[in-house]
mmCIF file of C-alpha atoms in Angstrom:
data_model
loop_
_atom_site.group_PDB
_atom_site.id
_atom_site.type_symbol
_atom_site.label_atom_id
_atom_site.label_comp_id
_atom_site.label_asym_id
_atom_site.label_seq_id
_atom_site.Cartn_x
_atom_site.Cartn_y
_atom_site.Cartn_z
ATOM 1 C CA MET L 1 0.000 0.000 0.000
ATOM 2 C CA SER L 2 1.337 3.430 -0.864
ATOM 3 C CA ASN L 3 2.203 5.652 2.051
ATOM 4 C CA ASP L 4 0.827 8.554 0.032
ATOM 5 C CA VAL L 5 -2.661 7.627 1.187
ATOM 6 C CA LEU L 6 -2.035 9.329 4.528
ATOM 7 C CA PRO L 7 0.984 11.667 4.429
ATOM 8 C CA VAL L 8 2.009 13.608 7.525
ATOM 9 C CA SER L 9 0.502 16.713 5.915
ATOM 10 C CA ALA L 10 -2.954 15.080 6.214
ATOM 11 C CA ILE L 11 -2.690 14.509 9.971
ATOM 12 C CA ARG L 12 -3.601 17.104 12.590
ATOM 13 C CA PHE L 13 -3.953 16.870 16.367
ATOM 14 C CA LYS L 14 -6.113 18.859 18.790
ATOM 15 C CA ALA L 15 -7.609 21.012 16.043
ATOM 16 C CA GLU L 16 -9.984 23.799 17.052
ATOM 17 C CA ALA L 17 -13.436 23.378 15.525
ATOM 18 C CA ALA L 18 -16.523 25.279 16.671
ATOM 19 C CA ASP L 19 -19.017 22.883 15.077
ATOM 20 C CA TRP L 20 -19.334 19.853 12.783
ATOM 21 C CA ARG L 21 -18.996 21.999 9.650
ATOM 22 C CA GLU L 22 -15.620 23.255 10.782
ATOM 23 C CA ALA L 23 -14.534 19.776 11.812
ATOM 24 C CA ILE L 24 -15.386 18.340 8.391
ATOM 25 C CA THR L 25 -13.827 21.324 6.645
ATOM 26 C CA ILE L 26 -10.547 20.744 8.492
ATOM 27 C CA SER L 27 -10.525 17.092 7.422
ATOM 28 C CA GLY L 28 -11.277 18.207 3.843
ATOM 29 C CA ASP L 29 -8.594 20.910 3.871
ATOM 30 C CA LEU L 30 -6.060 18.263 4.900
ATOM 31 C CA LEU L 31 -7.080 16.084 1.955
ATOM 32 C CA VAL L 32 -6.545 19.119 -0.280
ATOM 33 C CA ALA L 33 -3.188 19.919 1.358
ATOM 34 C CA SER L 34 -1.965 16.384 0.761
ATOM 35 C CA GLY L 35 -3.015 16.464 -2.886
ATOM 36 C CA ALA L 36 -5.854 13.934 -2.701
ATOM 37 C CA THR L 37 -8.738 16.275 -3.488
ATOM 38 C CA THR L 38 -9.759 19.800 -4.484
ATOM 39 C CA ASP L 39 -11.830 22.240 -2.413
ATOM 40 C CA GLU L 40 -14.983 21.081 -4.203
ATOM 41 C CA TYR L 41 -14.693 17.745 -2.414
ATOM 42 C CA THR L 42 -14.638 19.475 0.991
ATOM 43 C CA GLU L 43 -17.810 21.341 0.056
ATOM 44 C CA ALA L 44 -19.378 18.070 -1.092
ATOM 45 C CA MET L 45 -18.562 16.416 2.254
ATOM 46 C CA VAL L 46 -20.362 19.172 4.152
ATOM 47 C CA LYS L 47 -23.297 18.993 1.734
ATOM 48 C CA THR L 48 -23.533 15.227 2.229
ATOM 49 C CA VAL L 49 -24.189 15.713 5.948
ATOM 50 C CA GLU L 50 -26.662 18.502 5.237
ATOM 51 C CA GLU L 51 -28.610 16.269 2.868
ATOM 52 C CA LEU L 52 -28.375 12.865 4.520
ATOM 53 C CA GLY L 53 -27.815 13.700 8.176
ATOM 54 C CA PRO L 54 -24.994 12.639 10.484
ATOM 55 C CA TYR L 55 -24.993 8.989 9.389
ATOM 56 C CA MET L 56 -21.215 9.106 8.956
ATOM 57 C CA VAL L 57 -20.812 9.284 12.730
ATOM 58 C CA ILE L 58 -20.574 5.506 12.858
ATOM 59 C CA ALA L 59 -18.982 4.852 16.233
ATOM 60 C CA PRO L 60 -18.863 6.713 19.561
ATOM 61 C CA GLY L 61 -17.018 9.983 18.968
ATOM 62 C CA PHE L 62 -15.960 8.990 15.456
ATOM 63 C CA ALA L 63 -16.958 10.488 12.082
ATOM 64 C CA LEU L 64 -15.877 9.170 8.694
ATOM 65 C CA ALA L 65 -16.181 12.318 6.590
ATOM 66 C CA HIS L 66 -16.571 11.589 2.886
ATOM 67 C CA SER L 67 -18.601 12.206 -0.224
ATOM 68 C CA ARG L 68 -19.044 10.399 -3.524
ATOM 69 C CA PRO L 69 -16.219 9.781 -6.019
ATOM 70 C CA SER L 70 -16.023 12.712 -8.452
ATOM 71 C CA GLU L 71 -13.626 14.853 -10.470
ATOM 72 C CA ALA L 72 -12.770 16.590 -7.187
ATOM 73 C CA VAL L 73 -10.924 13.424 -6.128
ATOM 74 C CA LYS L 74 -7.416 13.063 -7.543
ATOM 75 C CA ARG L 75 -6.388 9.922 -5.688
ATOM 76 C CA THR L 76 -7.404 7.717 -2.789
ATOM 77 C CA GLY L 77 -6.675 9.590 0.404
ATOM 78 C CA LEU L 78 -7.255 9.720 4.122
ATOM 79 C CA SER L 79 -6.921 12.525 6.625
ATOM 80 C CA TRP L 80 -6.816 12.201 10.417
ATOM 81 C CA VAL L 81 -8.043 14.976 12.735
ATOM 82 C CA THR L 82 -8.427 14.880 16.493
ATOM 83 C CA LEU L 83 -10.354 17.798 17.999
ATOM 84 C CA ALA L 84 -9.321 19.892 20.996
ATOM 85 C CA GLU L 85 -12.997 20.032 22.001
ATOM 86 C CA PRO L 86 -15.563 17.473 20.801
ATOM 87 C CA VAL L 87 -18.395 18.777 18.584
ATOM 88 C CA GLU L 88 -22.010 17.682 18.118
ATOM 89 C CA PHE L 89 -22.980 16.246 14.734
ATOM 90 C CA GLY L 90 -26.574 15.539 15.711
ATOM 91 C CA SER L 91 -25.982 11.804 15.978
ATOM 92 C CA GLN L 92 -28.286 10.218 18.535
ATOM 93 C CA ALA L 93 -26.089 7.251 19.173
ATOM 94 C CA ASN L 94 -22.555 8.526 18.830
ATOM 95 C CA ASP L 95 -22.200 12.251 19.631
ATOM 96 C CA PRO L 96 -20.035 14.140 20.489
ATOM 97 C CA VAL L 97 -17.237 13.625 17.963
ATOM 98 C CA ASP L 98 -13.555 14.050 18.791
ATOM 99 C CA LEU L 99 -12.009 12.121 15.884
ATOM 100 C CA VAL L 100 -12.698 12.794 12.207
ATOM 101 C CA VAL L 101 -11.194 10.686 9.460
ATOM 102 C CA GLY L 102 -11.590 12.184 6.003
ATOM 103 C CA LEU L 103 -11.887 9.734 3.115
ATOM 104 C CA ALA L 104 -11.537 10.385 -0.603
ATOM 105 C CA ALA L 105 -12.202 7.518 -2.983
ATOM 106 C CA LEU L 106 -11.705 7.400 -6.747
ATOM 107 C CA ASP L 107 -14.336 4.725 -7.256
ATOM 108 C CA HIS L 108 -16.068 1.945 -5.343
ATOM 109 C CA ASP L 109 -13.148 -0.472 -5.291
ATOM 110 C CA SER L 110 -9.682 1.082 -5.255
ATOM 111 C CA HIS L 111 -9.757 2.078 -1.589
ATOM 112 C CA ILE L 112 -10.906 -1.261 -0.184
ATOM 113 C CA GLN L 113 -7.464 -2.185 1.130
ATOM 114 C CA VAL L 114 -7.280 1.142 2.986
ATOM 115 C CA MET L 115 -10.763 0.605 4.401
ATOM 116 C CA SER L 116 -9.911 -2.869 5.553
ATOM 117 C CA LYS L 117 -6.971 -1.479 7.515
ATOM 118 C CA LEU L 118 -9.144 1.291 8.975
ATOM 119 C CA ALA L 119 -11.840 -1.209 9.961
ATOM 120 C CA GLY L 120 -9.238 -3.235 11.822
ATOM 121 C CA VAL L 121 -8.058 -0.186 13.775
ATOM 122 C CA LEU L 122 -11.601 0.960 14.609
ATOM 123 C CA ALA L 123 -12.628 -2.501 15.778
ATOM 124 C CA ASN L 124 -9.796 -2.690 18.299
ATOM 125 C CA ALA L 125 -10.782 -0.459 21.240
ATOM 126 C CA GLU L 126 -7.325 -0.524 22.752
ATOM 127 C CA VAL L 127 -5.519 0.489 19.580
ATOM 128 C CA LEU L 128 -8.135 3.125 18.837
ATOM 129 C CA ALA L 129 -7.833 4.686 22.313
ATOM 130 C CA GLN L 130 -4.083 4.855 21.911
ATOM 131 C CA LEU L 131 -4.316 6.510 18.497
ATOM 132 C CA ARG L 132 -6.932 8.984 19.754
ATOM 133 C CA ALA L 133 -4.481 10.179 22.390
ATOM 134 C CA SER L 134 -1.458 10.124 20.086
ATOM 135 C CA THR L 135 0.326 13.242 18.886
ATOM 136 C CA ASP L 136 2.833 11.335 16.773
ATOM 137 C CA PRO L 137 1.917 11.322 13.066
ATOM 138 C CA GLU L 138 4.168 8.332 12.429
ATOM 139 C CA GLU L 139 2.194 6.291 14.959
ATOM 140 C CA ILE L 140 -1.022 7.042 13.077
ATOM 141 C CA ARG L 141 0.603 6.254 9.749
ATOM 142 C CA ALA L 142 2.037 2.994 11.033
ATOM 143 C CA ALA L 143 -1.381 1.878 12.323
ATOM 144 C CA LEU L 144 -3.308 2.771 9.171
ATOM 145 C CA LEU L 145 -0.720 1.974 6.514
ATOM 146 C CA GLY L 146 1.612 -0.577 8.093
ATOM 147 C CA ASP L 147 1.608 -4.300 7.384
ATOM 148 C CA MET Q 1 -28.464 -15.299 1.857
ATOM 149 C CA LYS Q 2 -27.986 -11.718 0.757
ATOM 150 C CA ILE Q 3 -27.440 -8.742 3.046
ATOM 151 C CA ILE Q 4 -27.224 -5.099 2.027
ATOM 152 C CA ALA Q 5 -25.141 -2.596 4.016
ATOM 153 C CA VAL Q 6 -26.458 0.875 3.250
ATOM 154 C CA CYS Q 7 -24.796 4.259 3.599
ATOM 155 C CA GLY Q 8 -25.173 7.607 1.900
ATOM 156 C CA MET Q 9 -22.520 7.171 -0.757
ATOM 157 C CA GLY Q 10 -21.732 3.467 -0.809
ATOM 158 C CA ILE Q 11 -17.989 3.971 -0.432
ATOM 159 C CA GLY Q 12 -17.313 4.739 3.225
ATOM 160 C CA THR Q 13 -19.428 3.674 6.126
ATOM 161 C CA SER Q 14 -21.247 0.906 4.263
ATOM 162 C CA VAL Q 15 -17.903 -0.590 3.260
ATOM 163 C CA LEU Q 16 -16.821 -0.675 6.904
ATOM 164 C CA LEU Q 17 -20.176 -2.179 7.861
ATOM 165 C CA LYS Q 18 -19.916 -4.777 5.092
ATOM 166 C CA MET Q 19 -16.506 -5.851 6.391
ATOM 167 C CA ASN Q 20 -17.911 -6.349 9.877
ATOM 168 C CA ILE Q 21 -20.975 -8.218 8.612
ATOM 169 C CA ASP Q 22 -18.672 -10.507 6.613
ATOM 170 C CA GLN Q 23 -16.735 -11.152 9.807
ATOM 171 C CA ALA Q 24 -19.924 -11.761 11.814
ATOM 172 C CA LEU Q 25 -21.218 -14.254 9.223
ATOM 173 C CA ASP Q 26 -17.894 -16.006 9.403
ATOM 174 C CA ASN Q 27 -18.080 -16.149 13.212
ATOM 175 C CA LEU Q 28 -21.569 -17.614 13.005
ATOM 176 C CA GLY Q 29 -20.465 -20.149 10.423
ATOM 177 C CA LEU Q 30 -22.890 -18.769 7.834
ATOM 178 C CA GLU Q 31 -22.448 -18.266 4.109
ATOM 179 C CA GLY Q 32 -23.699 -14.970 2.817
ATOM 180 C CA ASP Q 33 -23.292 -12.374 0.137
ATOM 181 C CA VAL Q 34 -22.877 -8.883 1.617
ATOM 182 C CA GLU Q 35 -23.168 -5.870 -0.641
ATOM 183 C CA ALA Q 36 -22.403 -2.209 0.148
ATOM 184 C CA ALA Q 37 -24.943 0.149 -1.406
ATOM 185 C CA ASP Q 38 -25.595 3.869 -1.451
ATOM 186 C CA ILE Q 39 -28.946 5.209 -0.366
ATOM 187 C CA SER Q 40 -30.138 5.870 -3.937
ATOM 188 C CA SER Q 41 -29.568 2.304 -5.133
ATOM 189 C CA ALA Q 42 -30.432 0.614 -1.850
ATOM 190 C CA ARG Q 43 -34.171 0.343 -2.459
ATOM 191 C CA GLY Q 44 -33.614 -1.606 -5.653
ATOM 192 C CA ALA Q 45 -30.887 -3.750 -4.138
ATOM 193 C CA ALA Q 46 -33.021 -4.467 -1.082
ATOM 194 C CA ALA Q 47 -35.746 -6.092 -3.160
ATOM 195 C CA SER Q 48 -33.593 -9.166 -3.727
ATOM 196 C CA ALA Q 49 -32.007 -9.181 -0.261
ATOM 197 C CA ASP Q 50 -32.886 -11.018 2.951
ATOM 198 C CA LEU Q 51 -31.812 -8.222 5.254
ATOM 199 C CA VAL Q 52 -30.840 -4.539 5.131
ATOM 200 C CA MET Q 53 -28.495 -3.054 7.731
ATOM 201 C CA THR Q 54 -27.966 0.700 8.074
ATOM 202 C CA SER Q 55 -27.819 3.651 10.469
ATOM 203 C CA ALA Q 56 -30.734 5.323 12.258
ATOM 204 C CA GLU Q 57 -30.367 8.460 10.118
ATOM 205 C CA LEU Q 58 -30.853 6.588 6.843
ATOM 206 C CA VAL Q 59 -33.768 4.348 7.805
ATOM 207 C CA GLU Q 60 -36.328 7.035 7.061
ATOM 208 C CA GLN Q 61 -34.850 7.748 3.650
ATOM 209 C CA LEU Q 62 -35.057 4.092 2.703
ATOM 210 C CA GLY Q 63 -38.821 4.473 2.872
ATOM 211 C CA ASP Q 64 -41.194 1.543 2.811
ATOM 212 C CA ILE Q 65 -39.498 -1.654 1.788
ATOM 213 C CA ASP Q 66 -40.553 -5.246 2.256
ATOM 214 C CA THR Q 67 -37.125 -6.433 3.356
ATOM 215 C CA PRO Q 68 -36.439 -6.330 7.112
ATOM 216 C CA VAL Q 69 -34.254 -3.383 8.109
ATOM 217 C CA ILE Q 70 -31.959 -3.444 11.129
ATOM 218 C CA VAL Q 71 -30.403 -0.300 12.604
ATOM 219 C CA VAL Q 72 -26.777 -0.491 13.698
ATOM 220 C CA ASP Q 73 -25.521 2.203 16.118
ATOM 221 C CA ASN Q 74 -21.838 1.352 16.115
ATOM 222 C CA PHE Q 75 -20.697 0.088 12.707
ATOM 223 C CA VAL Q 76 -17.326 -1.026 13.991
ATOM 224 C CA ASP Q 77 -18.472 -2.865 17.119
ATOM 225 C CA GLN Q 78 -18.157 -6.486 16.068
ATOM 226 C CA ALA Q 79 -20.308 -7.701 18.974
ATOM 227 C CA GLU Q 80 -23.163 -5.337 18.134
ATOM 228 C CA VAL Q 81 -23.034 -6.121 14.421
ATOM 229 C CA GLN Q 82 -23.164 -9.845 15.151
ATOM 230 C CA GLU Q 83 -26.009 -9.480 17.648
ATOM 231 C CA LYS Q 84 -28.061 -7.332 15.242
ATOM 232 C CA LEU Q 85 -27.348 -9.752 12.428
ATOM 233 C CA GLN Q 86 -28.647 -12.681 14.486
ATOM 234 C CA GLN Q 87 -31.676 -10.636 15.480
ATOM 235 C CA GLY Q 88 -32.329 -9.664 11.862
ATOM 236 C CA LEU Q 89 -31.998 -13.216 10.599
ATOM 237 C CA GLU Q 90 -34.000 -14.541 13.553
ATOM 238 C CA LEU Q 91 -31.303 -17.016 14.487
#
């Protein structure tokens, strides 16, 4: 798996976000900064929540920010943002959110390996707690990209 | 057996859910075909499925379908996914 999927430039710790829009925008800006997407994708991620609700808050405190594959996606990419203060997304089951992972996918298949790795991390409460508290980008990269 | 994992776009949360349903089926010793679908194609896909699994937010948008729908709160909690799967399949 290419390490380009989650470069250090797409990882940020203790970010300040006033609300869910800002939290998603930060995760989108990091995808842009790392060359995975354009600003249109960030706007599409926000719009997705506006239209479909906070369904992407899929685990306690965790949001997987994403939108559909489009021309705004240049390559498969992830971003990792922990928040200084958790924000409400409006999710009944899983608010408030303190970890946002941004996802950009080129199509329905090419990011499956990345997702499989992410699923493994999310399913392991111990590993996830450690990564949530981490301020070492290489630790995040090793967990999500390593063998 | 066919199970549909539904999310808004069909590339993110439903893919994670599909992976955990696959794992749960495996744990239960069941054979099944699990498909990730976005909300716009889910209604069609659900017609030929035995079970639909999705989040509380998307249930309403699925509308009236004949296939049983199960709401999952934590998509990455293997224990919850397995329990809901058993419930949905009436095992």
